[in-house]
Each structure stands twice: as C-alpha cells, then as structure tokens.
PDB file of C-alpha atoms in Angstrom:
ATOM      1  CA  UNK A   1      -0.003   0.043   0.052  1.00 55.00           C
ATOM      2  CA  UNK A   2       1.400   3.423  -0.967  1.00 53.00           C
ATOM      3  CA  UNK A   3       0.303   6.904   0.044  1.00 59.00           C
ATOM      4  CA  UNK A   4      -1.716   7.152  -3.221  1.00 68.00           C
ATOM      5  CA  UNK A   5      -3.445   3.836  -2.572  1.00 83.00           C
ATOM      6  CA  UNK A   6      -7.191   4.014  -3.482  1.00 89.00           C
ATOM      7  CA  UNK A   7      -9.151   5.214  -0.355  1.00 92.00           C
ATOM      8  CA  UNK A   8     -12.411   3.791   0.688  1.00 95.00           C
ATOM      9  CA  UNK A   9     -14.771   4.962   3.427  1.00 97.00           C
ATOM     10  CA  UNK A  10     -16.935   2.232   4.958  1.00 97.00           C
ATOM     11  CA  UNK A  11     -20.179   3.419   6.670  1.00 98.00           C
ATOM     12  CA  UNK A  12     -21.458   0.355   8.380  1.00 97.00           C
ATOM     13  CA  UNK A  13     -22.749  -0.149  12.043  1.00 95.00           C
ATOM     14  CA  UNK A  14     -22.066  -3.889  12.120  1.00 95.00           C
ATOM     15  CA  UNK A  15     -18.491  -4.417  13.513  1.00 95.00           C
ATOM     16  CA  UNK A  16     -18.110  -7.883  12.019  1.00 95.00           C
ATOM     17  CA  UNK A  17     -18.844  -6.561   8.539  1.00 95.00           C
ATOM     18  CA  UNK A  18     -16.466  -3.620   9.068  1.00 96.00           C
ATOM     19  CA  UNK A  19     -13.666  -5.979  10.042  1.00 96.00           C
ATOM     20  CA  UNK A  20     -14.383  -8.165   7.005  1.00 95.00           C
ATOM     21  CA  UNK A  21     -14.191  -5.259   4.662  1.00 96.00           C
ATOM     22  CA  UNK A  22     -11.177  -3.757   6.407  1.00 95.00           C
ATOM     23  CA  UNK A  23      -9.222  -7.049   6.100  1.00 96.00           C
ATOM     24  CA  UNK A  24     -10.429  -8.038   2.669  1.00 95.00           C
ATOM     25  CA  UNK A  25     -10.072  -4.639   0.994  1.00 95.00           C
ATOM     26  CA  UNK A  26      -6.867  -4.074   2.720  1.00 93.00           C
ATOM     27  CA  UNK A  27      -5.272  -7.055   1.204  1.00 94.00           C
ATOM     28  CA  UNK A  28      -6.241  -5.793  -2.148  1.00 93.00           C
ATOM     29  CA  UNK A  29      -4.463  -2.441  -1.806  1.00 91.00           C
ATOM     30  CA  UNK A  30      -7.085  -0.281  -0.457  1.00 93.00           C
ATOM     31  CA  UNK A  31      -6.824   2.148   2.398  1.00 93.00           C
ATOM     32  CA  UNK A  32     -10.000   1.797   4.518  1.00 96.00           C
ATOM     33  CA  UNK A  33     -11.494   4.317   6.864  1.00 96.00           C
ATOM     34  CA  UNK A  34     -14.659   3.540   8.893  1.00 97.00           C
ATOM     35  CA  UNK A  35     -17.688   5.069  10.434  1.00 97.00           C
ATOM     36  CA  UNK A  36     -20.562   3.397  12.327  1.00 96.00           C
ATOM     37  CA  UNK A  37     -23.067   6.245  11.926  1.00 97.00           C
ATOM     38  CA  UNK A  38     -24.341   8.328   9.062  1.00 96.00           C
ATOM     39  CA  UNK A  39     -23.345  11.679  10.304  1.00 95.00           C
ATOM     40  CA  UNK A  40     -19.763  10.408  11.131  1.00 96.00           C
ATOM     41  CA  UNK A  41     -19.699   8.900   7.644  1.00 96.00           C
ATOM     42  CA  UNK A  42     -20.501  12.132   6.058  1.00 94.00           C
ATOM     43  CA  UNK A  43     -17.721  13.757   8.015  1.00 93.00           C
ATOM     44  CA  UNK A  44     -15.318  11.096   7.031  1.00 94.00           C
ATOM     45  CA  UNK A  45     -16.168  11.350   3.425  1.00 92.00           C
ATOM     46  CA  UNK A  46     -15.603  15.152   3.600  1.00 88.00           C
ATOM     47  CA  UNK A  47     -12.216  14.725   5.368  1.00 88.00           C
ATOM     48  CA  UNK A  48     -10.785  11.628   3.536  1.00 89.00           C
ATOM     49  CA  UNK A  49     -12.013  12.527   0.012  1.00 86.00           C
ATOM     50  CA  UNK A  50     -12.223   8.742  -0.717  1.00 91.00           C
ATOM     51  CA  UNK A  51     -12.122   7.173  -4.207  1.00 89.00           C
ATOM     52  CA  UNK A  52     -15.326   5.107  -3.090  1.00 90.00           C
ATOM     53  CA  UNK A  53     -17.892   4.883  -0.380  1.00 96.00           C
ATOM     54  CA  UNK A  54     -19.362   1.693   0.772  1.00 97.00           C
ATOM     55  CA  UNK A  55     -22.664   2.344   2.665  1.00 97.00           C
ATOM     56  CA  UNK A  56     -25.051   0.423   4.630  1.00 95.00           C
ATOM     57  CA  UNK A  57     -28.704   1.806   4.662  1.00 94.00           C
ATOM     58  CA  UNK A  58     -29.747   0.737   8.099  1.00 92.00           C
ATOM     59  CA  UNK A  59     -27.696   3.124  10.310  1.00 96.00           C
ATOM     60  CA  UNK A  60     -28.508   3.887  13.878  1.00 96.00           C
ATOM     61  CA  UNK A  61     -28.771   7.696  13.501  1.00 96.00           C
ATOM     62  CA  UNK A  62     -30.184   8.240   9.965  1.00 95.00           C
ATOM     63  CA  UNK A  63     -31.123   6.339   6.927  1.00 95.00           C
ATOM     64  CA  UNK A  64     -28.425   5.505   4.372  1.00 95.00           C
ATOM     65  CA  UNK A  65     -30.519   7.146   1.496  1.00 95.00           C
ATOM     66  CA  UNK A  66     -30.254  10.474   3.388  1.00 95.00           C
ATOM     67  CA  UNK A  67     -26.569   9.900   3.588  1.00 96.00           C
ATOM     68  CA  UNK A  68     -26.340   9.601  -0.141  1.00 94.00           C
ATOM     69  CA  UNK A  69     -28.476  12.723  -0.690  1.00 91.00           C
ATOM     70  CA  UNK A  70     -26.198  14.833   1.607  1.00 91.00           C
ATOM     71  CA  UNK A  71     -23.026  13.663  -0.070  1.00 90.00           C
ATOM     72  CA  UNK A  72     -24.469  14.133  -3.561  1.00 86.00           C
ATOM     73  CA  UNK A  73     -24.921  17.787  -2.624  1.00 80.00           C
ATOM     74  CA  UNK A  74     -21.212  18.361  -2.883  1.00 80.00           C
ATOM     75  CA  UNK A  75     -19.506  15.282  -4.436  1.00 82.00           C
ATOM     76  CA  UNK A  76     -19.839  12.771  -7.288  1.00 79.00           C
ATOM     77  CA  UNK A  77     -17.613  10.151  -5.570  1.00 85.00           C
ATOM     78  CA  UNK A  78     -18.854   6.653  -6.283  1.00 88.00           C
ATOM     79  CA  UNK A  79     -21.244   5.054  -3.654  1.00 92.00           C
ATOM     80  CA  UNK A  80     -21.712   1.414  -3.467  1.00 93.00           C
ATOM     81  CA  UNK A  81     -24.659   0.337  -1.147  1.00 93.00           C
ATOM     82  CA  UNK A  82     -24.375  -2.884   0.856  1.00 92.00           C
ATOM     83  CA  UNK A  83     -27.656  -3.595   2.532  1.00 89.00           C
ATOM     84  CA  UNK A  84     -30.000  -6.380   3.841  1.00 89.00           C
ATOM     85  CA  UNK A  85     -32.869  -4.462   2.200  1.00 84.00           C
ATOM     86  CA  UNK A  86     -33.533  -6.520  -0.978  1.00 80.00           C
ATOM     87  CA  UNK A  87     -36.732  -5.221  -2.402  1.00 82.00           C
ATOM     88  CA  UNK A  88     -36.702  -3.453  -5.729  1.00 79.00           C
ATOM     89  CA  UNK A  89     -38.177  -0.341  -4.166  1.00 83.00           C
ATOM     90  CA  UNK A  90     -35.337  -0.035  -1.726  1.00 87.00           C
ATOM     91  CA  UNK A  91     -32.660  -0.391  -4.606  1.00 86.00           C
ATOM     92  CA  UNK A  92     -34.604   2.206  -6.630  1.00 83.00           C
ATOM     93  CA  UNK A  93     -34.652   4.640  -3.750  1.00 87.00           C
ATOM     94  CA  UNK A  94     -30.897   4.289  -3.087  1.00 89.00           C
ATOM     95  CA  UNK A  95     -30.004   4.523  -6.823  1.00 86.00           C
ATOM     96  CA  UNK A  96     -32.353   7.481  -7.485  1.00 82.00           C
ATOM     97  CA  UNK A  97     -30.794   9.189  -4.455  1.00 87.00           C
ATOM     98  CA  UNK A  98     -27.398   8.904  -6.204  1.00 84.00           C
ATOM     99  CA  UNK A  99     -25.816   5.596  -5.400  1.00 87.00           C
ATOM    100  CA  UNK A 100     -23.748   3.999  -8.188  1.00 84.00           C
ATOM    101  CA  UNK A 101     -24.463   0.328  -7.289  1.00 87.00           C
ATOM    102  CA  UNK A 102     -26.299  -1.849  -4.863  1.00 89.00           C
ATOM    103  CA  UNK A 103     -25.147  -5.152  -3.532  1.00 90.00           C
ATOM    104  CA  UNK A 104     -27.592  -7.253  -1.170  1.00 89.00           C
ATOM    105  CA  UNK A 105     -26.233  -8.847   2.086  1.00 88.00           C
ATOM    106  CA  UNK A 106     -24.944 -11.487   2.457  1.00 88.00           C
ATOM    107  CA  UNK A 107     -22.366 -10.748  -0.186  1.00 89.00           C
ATOM    108  CA  UNK A 108     -18.864 -12.192  -1.346  1.00 92.00           C
ATOM    109  CA  UNK A 109     -15.670 -10.135  -1.434  1.00 94.00           C
ATOM    110  CA  UNK A 110     -15.019 -11.117  -5.015  1.00 94.00           C
ATOM    111  CA  UNK A 111     -18.325  -9.686  -6.207  1.00 92.00           C
ATOM    112  CA  UNK A 112     -17.723  -6.537  -4.189  1.00 94.00           C
ATOM    113  CA  UNK A 113     -14.296  -6.093  -5.759  1.00 93.00           C
ATOM    114  CA  UNK A 114     -15.832  -6.533  -9.319  1.00 90.00           C
ATOM    115  CA  UNK A 115     -18.451  -3.902  -8.465  1.00 87.00           C
ATOM    116  CA  UNK A 116     -15.583  -1.573  -7.265  1.00 88.00           C
ATOM    117  CA  UNK A 117     -13.682  -2.127 -10.589  1.00 84.00           C
ATOM    118  CA  UNK A 118     -16.857  -1.272 -12.482  1.00 77.00           C
ATOM    119  CA  UNK A 119     -17.352   1.905 -10.444  1.00 77.00           C
ATOM    120  CA  UNK A 120     -13.736   2.894 -11.000  1.00 76.00           C
ATOM    121  CA  UNK A 121     -13.932   2.422 -14.673  1.00 69.00           C
ATOM    122  CA  UNK A 122     -17.055   4.710 -14.767  1.00 67.00           C
ATOM    123  CA  UNK A 123     -15.607   7.256 -12.571  1.00 68.00           C
ATOM    124  CA  UNK A 124     -12.506   7.474 -14.633  1.00 63.00           C
ATOM    125  CA  UNK A 125     -14.437   7.565 -17.914  1.00 59.00           C
ATOM    126  CA  UNK A 126     -12.917  10.322 -20.115  1.00 56.00           C
ATOM    127  CA  UNK A 127     -12.769  10.922 -23.843  1.00 55.00           C
ATOM    128  CA  UNK A 128      -9.045  11.506 -23.699  1.00 60.00           C
ATOM    129  CA  UNK A 129      -8.144   8.223 -21.994  1.00 63.00           C
ATOM    130  CA  UNK A 130      -7.868   4.712 -23.452  1.00 64.00           C
ATOM    131  CA  UNK A 131      -9.787   1.561 -22.381  1.00 60.00           C
ATOM    132  CA  UNK A 132      -7.013   0.781 -19.889  1.00 69.00           C
ATOM    133  CA  UNK A 133      -7.446   4.047 -17.968  1.00 74.00           C
ATOM    134  CA  UNK A 134      -4.339   5.749 -19.403  1.00 85.00           C
ATOM    135  CA  UNK A 135      -4.641   9.511 -20.069  1.00 89.00           C
ATOM    136  CA  UNK A 136      -2.205  11.070 -22.437  1.00 90.00           C
ATOM    137  CA  UNK A 137      -1.631  14.641 -23.612  1.00 90.00           C
ATOM    138  CA  UNK A 138       1.683  15.544 -25.177  1.00 91.00           C
ATOM    139  CA  UNK A 139       4.421  14.255 -23.021  1.00 94.00           C
ATOM    140  CA  UNK A 140       2.135  13.918 -19.894  1.00 95.00           C
ATOM    141  CA  UNK A 141       0.856  10.402 -19.252  1.00 94.00           C
ATOM    142  CA  UNK A 142      -1.171   9.405 -16.324  1.00 92.00           C
ATOM    143  CA  UNK A 143      -2.192   5.796 -15.409  1.00 88.00           C
ATOM    144  CA  UNK A 144      -5.504   6.492 -13.459  1.00 81.00           C
ATOM    145  CA  UNK A 145      -5.855   2.888 -12.330  1.00 75.00           C
ATOM    146  CA  UNK A 146      -2.262   2.423 -11.070  1.00 82.00           C
ATOM    147  CA  UNK A 147      -2.122   6.139  -9.978  1.00 86.00           C
ATOM    148  CA  UNK A 148       1.207   6.752 -11.710  1.00 91.00           C
ATOM    149  CA  UNK A 149       2.218   9.993 -13.437  1.00 95.00           C
ATOM    150  CA  UNK A 150       4.880  10.368 -16.189  1.00 96.00           C
ATOM    151  CA  UNK A 151       6.530  13.184 -18.192  1.00 96.00           C
ATOM    152  CA  UNK A 152       8.703  12.092 -21.063  1.00 94.00           C
ATOM    153  CA  UNK A 153       8.314   8.528 -19.801  1.00 91.00           C
ATOM    154  CA  UNK A 154       9.968   9.660 -16.441  1.00 95.00           C
ATOM    155  CA  UNK A 155       7.757   8.949 -13.364  1.00 95.00           C
ATOM    156  CA  UNK A 156       6.851  11.926 -11.412  1.00 96.00           C
ATOM    157  CA  UNK A 157       6.055  11.577  -7.664  1.00 95.00           C
ATOM    158  CA  UNK A 158       3.032  13.628  -6.452  1.00 94.00           C
ATOM    159  CA  UNK A 159       1.656  14.252  -3.062  1.00 92.00           C
ATOM    160  CA  UNK A 160      -1.878  12.821  -2.421  1.00 89.00           C
ATOM    161  CA  UNK A 161      -3.329  16.309  -2.728  1.00 91.00           C
ATOM    162  CA  UNK A 162      -1.454  17.099  -5.888  1.00 94.00           C
ATOM    163  CA  UNK A 163      -2.735  13.757  -7.444  1.00 93.00           C
ATOM    164  CA  UNK A 164      -6.303  14.461  -6.418  1.00 90.00           C
ATOM    165  CA  UNK A 165      -6.138  17.892  -8.036  1.00 95.00           C
ATOM    166  CA  UNK A 166      -4.647  16.406 -11.214  1.00 95.00           C
ATOM    167  CA  UNK A 167      -7.144  13.644 -11.373  1.00 90.00           C
ATOM    168  CA  UNK A 168     -10.137  15.928 -11.108  1.00 89.00           C
ATOM    169  CA  UNK A 169      -8.694  17.996 -13.935  1.00 92.00           C
ATOM    170  CA  UNK A 170      -8.180  14.853 -16.001  1.00 89.00           C
ATOM    171  CA  UNK A 171     -11.627  13.625 -15.469  1.00 81.00           C
ATOM    172  CA  UNK A 172     -12.883  16.841 -16.783  1.00 80.00           C
ATOM    173  CA  UNK A 173     -10.136  17.333 -19.440  1.00 84.00           C
ATOM    174  CA  UNK A 174     -10.991  20.198 -21.799  1.00 82.00           C
ATOM    175  CA  UNK A 175     -13.574  21.790 -19.469  1.00 80.00           C
ATOM    176  CA  UNK A 176     -13.074  25.017 -17.497  1.00 82.00           C
ATOM    177  CA  UNK A 177     -13.426  24.142 -13.807  1.00 85.00           C
ATOM    178  CA  UNK A 178     -14.141  27.021 -11.441  1.00 84.00           C
ATOM    179  CA  UNK A 179     -12.133  27.705  -8.276  1.00 87.00           C
ATOM    180  CA  UNK A 180     -15.096  26.845  -6.120  1.00 84.00           C
ATOM    181  CA  UNK A 181     -15.675  23.418  -7.880  1.00 84.00           C
ATOM    182  CA  UNK A 182     -12.040  22.419  -7.624  1.00 90.00           C
ATOM    183  CA  UNK A 183     -11.744  23.453  -4.055  1.00 90.00           C
ATOM    184  CA  UNK A 184     -15.014  21.518  -3.264  1.00 84.00           C
ATOM    185  CA  UNK A 185     -13.892  18.364  -5.138  1.00 85.00           C
ATOM    186  CA  UNK A 186     -10.296  18.334  -3.767  1.00 88.00           C
ATOM    187  CA  UNK A 187     -10.565  19.731  -0.283  1.00 86.00           C
ATOM    188  CA  UNK A 188     -14.208  19.492   0.544  1.00 81.00           C
ATOM    189  CA  UNK A 189     -17.232  22.039   0.785  1.00 78.00           C
ATOM    190  CA  UNK A 190     -15.887  23.870   3.773  1.00 76.00           C
ATOM    191  CA  UNK A 191     -12.834  25.000   1.699  1.00 70.00           C
ATOM    192  CA  UNK A 192     -14.654  26.485  -1.191  1.00 69.00           C
ATOM    193  CA  UNK A 193     -13.484  30.033  -0.402  1.00 72.00           C
ATOM    194  CA  UNK A 194      -9.827  29.188   0.262  1.00 76.00           C
ATOM    195  CA  UNK A 195      -8.558  29.925  -3.254  1.00 82.00           C
ATOM    196  CA  UNK A 196      -5.010  30.407  -2.086  1.00 87.00           C
ATOM    197  CA  UNK A 197      -4.780  26.695  -1.576  1.00 85.00           C
ATOM    198  CA  UNK A 198      -5.670  26.026  -5.126  1.00 92.00           C
ATOM    199  CA  UNK A 199      -2.990  28.620  -6.412  1.00 93.00           C
ATOM    200  CA  UNK A 200      -0.340  27.124  -4.298  1.00 95.00           C
ATOM    201  CA  UNK A 201      -1.023  23.444  -5.477  1.00 95.00           C
ATOM    202  CA  UNK A 202      -1.477  24.399  -8.974  1.00 96.00           C
ATOM    203  CA  UNK A 203       1.896  26.130  -8.992  1.00 96.00           C
ATOM    204  CA  UNK A 204       3.366  22.987  -7.478  1.00 96.00           C
ATOM    205  CA  UNK A 205       1.841  20.849 -10.171  1.00 97.00           C
ATOM    206  CA  UNK A 206       3.175  23.109 -12.909  1.00 97.00           C
ATOM    207  CA  UNK A 207       6.647  22.906 -11.337  1.00 97.00           C
ATOM    208  CA  UNK A 208       6.495  19.130 -11.581  1.00 97.00           C
ATOM    209  CA  UNK A 209       4.687  18.607 -14.888  1.00 97.00           C
ATOM    210  CA  UNK A 210       5.298  21.525 -17.204  1.00 96.00           C
ATOM    211  CA  UNK A 211       8.590  22.149 -19.137  1.00 94.00           C
ATOM    212  CA  UNK A 212       8.143  25.895 -18.587  1.00 95.00           C
ATOM    213  CA  UNK A 213       5.935  26.365 -15.629  1.00 95.00           C
ATOM    214  CA  UNK A 214       5.560  30.184 -16.297  1.00 94.00           C
ATOM    215  CA  UNK A 215       4.091  29.276 -19.782  1.00 95.00           C
ATOM    216  CA  UNK A 216       2.203  26.124 -19.063  1.00 96.00           C
ATOM    217  CA  UNK A 217       1.234  23.829 -21.853  1.00 95.00           C
ATOM    218  CA  UNK A 218      -1.326  21.636 -20.036  1.00 95.00           C
ATOM    219  CA  UNK A 219      -2.484  23.293 -16.799  1.00 96.00           C
ATOM    220  CA  UNK A 220      -3.987  26.441 -18.195  1.00 93.00           C
ATOM    221  CA  UNK A 221      -5.391  29.384 -16.292  1.00 90.00           C
ATOM    222  CA  UNK A 222      -8.887  30.781 -17.203  1.00 85.00           C
ATOM    223  CA  UNK A 223      -8.563  34.355 -15.767  1.00 80.00           C
ATOM    224  CA  UNK A 224     -11.043  35.101 -12.988  1.00 78.00           C
ATOM    225  CA  UNK A 225     -12.801  31.789 -13.438  1.00 83.00           C
ATOM    226  CA  UNK A 226     -10.492  28.586 -12.739  1.00 87.00           C
ATOM    227  CA  UNK A 227      -8.412  26.216 -14.578  1.00 92.00           C
ATOM    228  CA  UNK A 228      -8.562  23.922 -17.594  1.00 89.00           C
ATOM    229  CA  UNK A 229      -6.453  20.906 -18.506  1.00 92.00           C
ATOM    230  CA  UNK A 230      -5.746  21.067 -22.205  1.00 86.00           C
ATOM    231  CA  UNK A 231      -5.665  17.882 -24.212  1.00 78.00           C
TER     232      UNK A 231
END
C-alpha cells in the first residue's frame, strides 16, 4: 500500500462486517476508513476524499438514503450500497438518490471487488483516456488505475493532494473548472472560499509537470474563473 492507494470510506454499524471489509479490501491495496453512523460517515467522506464509499442503509442515526443525498450535494464520488434491504423499491430509492451500485447482504468479497472495478472504470471515464485508463496529452501520461504520473516517460511523484487535483482536472479534461468546484472536489465543501490553497497546489503541479511552468502547456489558467487541463 502506498500513500496514493485508493481510499474507501466504509459506513456500516455492524463491527463484524467492518472488520471483514477492512481485512479483505486491505489485502487488495485499498486504504480503509470506517464510520458506524451516518453523520460520522458524512464527516469522514468530507475529510478523507475517498475514491469510493461503501454504505449500509440501516444506520442507527439516519437512513443511508439520506446519507447519499447529503454527499451528492457536494460530491460525485462513487457510492456502493451494501444492505440487507433486498426489495426492488429499496434499490430504486438508493439509486435514485445517487448511489452508483447496490449489493444485497450477504455478499462475497469477489463480487464486491468486481463492483468496485466497474465503479472505478465509470468514474475514470474520459474521452481523452484509453480503455486501460491511460490519459495522455503531449508528454504527460497518467495511469489512472495504477495512479502513476509520467512526463517524457519519467515517473513523477506527486503528493496525495497534488494527485487528487490532477485527477479531477483529467476527469474533466478540456472543461473549464471554477475555483469553487476544484476546492470543493479536492478539499471539501468547507474550503470553497480558500482559493490560495488552489493557487499554491496548481503552482506545485506546474513545477513538476510543465517544461516551462511560467508558460504552461497543459494546466491552463482561465482568468477570473478557474483552470482547464488542455488535451
């Protein structure tokens, strides 16, 4: 496991299932954070900025569908529901609220991992990347599955926040992203007015990825609005 290992927040009140997920997902390279209540899970999602959320619907303090609705107010991070509720109506409610997938308990680790891989492919979908999740523009190449970054075939090491910022830009390649949107996606909704964070980390990315940081080729500034990744 590396500092850029995929992060999962598990929101589940059953300690046995949390332990099963912590152990099983950990052996497959995921970094797992846990919450046993809905409100705590929302906080963890905001702090950890996970690649995925695994969510039980039957939580002691609030319904899991409400958790989905709250998170969807500020993030599109994939949410996979694990629940003993097996009726079609329960599945529809969760999916309509914004869940990406629904797996009924009891479940197997193999099937869950397959659902995670599908969610990963969907979340990484981008017209400028190939079927293996490789994004390429000029001399910049990013393997979004292995979380590796290369310039002129030399691997570049990014901090977790630098990588998160780059991945958000890649997933929206060619689009102008506002300062507020980037701050919300990378740091969370409480940071949407802290534009100096964004300037600092964008400057760091340019130093690492651009041949001439003062005249960037990839990470372009849209004056007064935000940034755009050119491809």
